[in-house]
One Martini backbone bead per residue (centre of mass of N, CA, C, O) as a GRO file, in nm:
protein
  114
    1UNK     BB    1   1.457  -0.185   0.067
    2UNK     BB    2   1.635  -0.031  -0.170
    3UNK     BB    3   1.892  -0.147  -0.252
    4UNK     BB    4   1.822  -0.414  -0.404
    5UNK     BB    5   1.628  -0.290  -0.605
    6UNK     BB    6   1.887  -0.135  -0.736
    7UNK     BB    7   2.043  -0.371  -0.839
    8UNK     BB    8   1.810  -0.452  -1.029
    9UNK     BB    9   1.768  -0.224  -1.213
   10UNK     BB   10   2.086  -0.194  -1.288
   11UNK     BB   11   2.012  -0.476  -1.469
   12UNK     BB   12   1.840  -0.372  -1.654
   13UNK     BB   13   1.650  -0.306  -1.905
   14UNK     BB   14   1.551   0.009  -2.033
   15UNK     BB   15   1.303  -0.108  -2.190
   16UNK     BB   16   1.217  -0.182  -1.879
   17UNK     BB   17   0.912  -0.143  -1.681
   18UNK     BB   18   0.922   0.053  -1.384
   19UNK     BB   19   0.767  -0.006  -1.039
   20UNK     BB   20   0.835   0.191  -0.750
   21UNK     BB   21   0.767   0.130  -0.425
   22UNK     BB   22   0.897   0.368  -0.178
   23UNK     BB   23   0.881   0.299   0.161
   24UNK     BB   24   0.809   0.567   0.445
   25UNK     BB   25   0.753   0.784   0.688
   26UNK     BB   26   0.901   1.003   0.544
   27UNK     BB   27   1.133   1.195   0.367
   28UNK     BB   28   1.366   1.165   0.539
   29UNK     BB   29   1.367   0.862   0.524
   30UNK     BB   30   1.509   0.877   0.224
   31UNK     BB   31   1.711   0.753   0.052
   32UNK     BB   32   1.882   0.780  -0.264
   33UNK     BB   33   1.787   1.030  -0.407
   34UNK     BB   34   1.954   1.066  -0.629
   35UNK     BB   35   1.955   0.764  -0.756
   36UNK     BB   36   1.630   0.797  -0.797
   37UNK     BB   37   1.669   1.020  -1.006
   38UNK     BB   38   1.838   0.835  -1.220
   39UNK     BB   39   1.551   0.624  -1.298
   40UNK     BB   40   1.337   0.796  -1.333
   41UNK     BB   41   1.521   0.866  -1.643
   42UNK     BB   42   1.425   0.629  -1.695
   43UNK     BB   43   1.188   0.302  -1.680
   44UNK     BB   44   1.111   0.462  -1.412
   45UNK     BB   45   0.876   0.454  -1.159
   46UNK     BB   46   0.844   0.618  -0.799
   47UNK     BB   47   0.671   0.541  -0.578
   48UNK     BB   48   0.570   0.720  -0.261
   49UNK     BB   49   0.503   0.595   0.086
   50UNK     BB   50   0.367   0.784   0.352
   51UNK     BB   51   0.268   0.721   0.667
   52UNK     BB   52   0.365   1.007   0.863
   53UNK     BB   53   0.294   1.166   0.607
   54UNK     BB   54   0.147   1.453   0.449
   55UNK     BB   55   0.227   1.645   0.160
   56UNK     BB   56   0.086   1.568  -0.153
   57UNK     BB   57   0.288   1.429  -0.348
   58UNK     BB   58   0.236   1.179  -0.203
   59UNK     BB   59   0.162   0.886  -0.069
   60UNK     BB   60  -0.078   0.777   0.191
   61UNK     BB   61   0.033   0.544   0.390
   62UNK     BB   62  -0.014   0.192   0.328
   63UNK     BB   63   0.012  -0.075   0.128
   64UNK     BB   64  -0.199  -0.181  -0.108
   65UNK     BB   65  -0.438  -0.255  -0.362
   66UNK     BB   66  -0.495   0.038  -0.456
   67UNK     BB   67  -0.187   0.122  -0.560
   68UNK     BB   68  -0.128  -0.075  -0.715
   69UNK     BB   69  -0.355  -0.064  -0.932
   70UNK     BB   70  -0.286   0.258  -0.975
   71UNK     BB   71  -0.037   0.174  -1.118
   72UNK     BB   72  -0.068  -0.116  -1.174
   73UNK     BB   73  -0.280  -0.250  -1.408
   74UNK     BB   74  -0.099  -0.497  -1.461
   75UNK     BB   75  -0.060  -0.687  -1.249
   76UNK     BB   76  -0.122  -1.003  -1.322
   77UNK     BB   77   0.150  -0.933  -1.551
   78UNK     BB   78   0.360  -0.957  -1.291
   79UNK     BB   79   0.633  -0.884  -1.105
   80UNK     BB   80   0.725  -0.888  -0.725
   81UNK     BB   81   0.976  -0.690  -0.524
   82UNK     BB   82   1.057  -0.735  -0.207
   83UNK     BB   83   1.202  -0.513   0.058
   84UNK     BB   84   1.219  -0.547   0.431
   85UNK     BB   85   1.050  -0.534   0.716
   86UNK     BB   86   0.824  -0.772   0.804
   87UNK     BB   87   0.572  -0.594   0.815
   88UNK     BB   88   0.561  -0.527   0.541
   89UNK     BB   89   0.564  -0.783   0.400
   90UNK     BB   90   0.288  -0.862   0.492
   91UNK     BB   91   0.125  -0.614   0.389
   92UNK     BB   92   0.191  -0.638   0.064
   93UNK     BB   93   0.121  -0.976   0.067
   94UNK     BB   94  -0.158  -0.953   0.126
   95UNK     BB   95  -0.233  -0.703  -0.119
   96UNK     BB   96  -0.163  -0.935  -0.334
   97UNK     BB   97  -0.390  -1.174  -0.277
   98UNK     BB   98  -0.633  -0.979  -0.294
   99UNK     BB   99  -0.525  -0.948  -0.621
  100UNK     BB  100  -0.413  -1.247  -0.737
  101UNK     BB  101  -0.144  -1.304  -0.677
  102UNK     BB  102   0.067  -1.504  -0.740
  103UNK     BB  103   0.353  -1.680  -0.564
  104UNK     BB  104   0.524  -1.688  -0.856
  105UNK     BB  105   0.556  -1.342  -0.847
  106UNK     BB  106   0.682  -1.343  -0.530
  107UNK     BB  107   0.941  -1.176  -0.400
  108UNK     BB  108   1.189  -1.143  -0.102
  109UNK     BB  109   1.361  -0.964   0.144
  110UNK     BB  110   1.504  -0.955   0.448
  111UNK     BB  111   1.538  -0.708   0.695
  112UNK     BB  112   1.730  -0.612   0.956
  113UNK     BB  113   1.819  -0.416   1.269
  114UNK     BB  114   2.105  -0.429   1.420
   0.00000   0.00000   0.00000
């Protein structure tokens, strides 16, 4: 769920670097993309992570312990802020224990469908 994210970051000051992976099944299925390319132009860096596309430009399969690495090398030195659907975040939530980050640095929100 990029909705609370977006909420998050538009309270964020700009001069704090975030980094947003949005998770979805293909590139139809991104939602508020003219919002996320206005994020983009701050201090935010987007990473979309596709499970049933690969297009070349975005990173394909789901969310990893690679991909977090790979994107924030400081992983241990940040505060992970979680929005999905139950499977996700147990995949997300396993990713993270995986790189030792503590409890206290990740916050969740579960949302279901319909």
């Amino acid at each position: 769920g990029i909705t609370p994210i977006q909420s998050i970051l538009k309270s964020l000051d700009e001069n704090y670097e975030s980094i947003v992976f949005n998770c979805h099944h293909t590139t139809q299925d991104t939602i508020f993309q003219k919002e996320q390319k206005q994020f983009s132009e701050k201090n935010v860096k987007m990473i979309h992570v596709l499970s049933k596309e690969n297009n070349g430009l975005d990173e394909h399969g789901y969310m990893d312990e690679e991909k977090i690495k790979k994107y924030v090398p400081d992983y241990l030195e940040r505060d992970f802020y979680i929005c999905g659907p139950k499977p996700m975040l147990k995949i997300v939530t396993k990713a993270l224990k995986k790189l030792g980050i503590q409890k206290s640095k990740i916050y969740f929100e579960k949302f279901t469908l319909g």
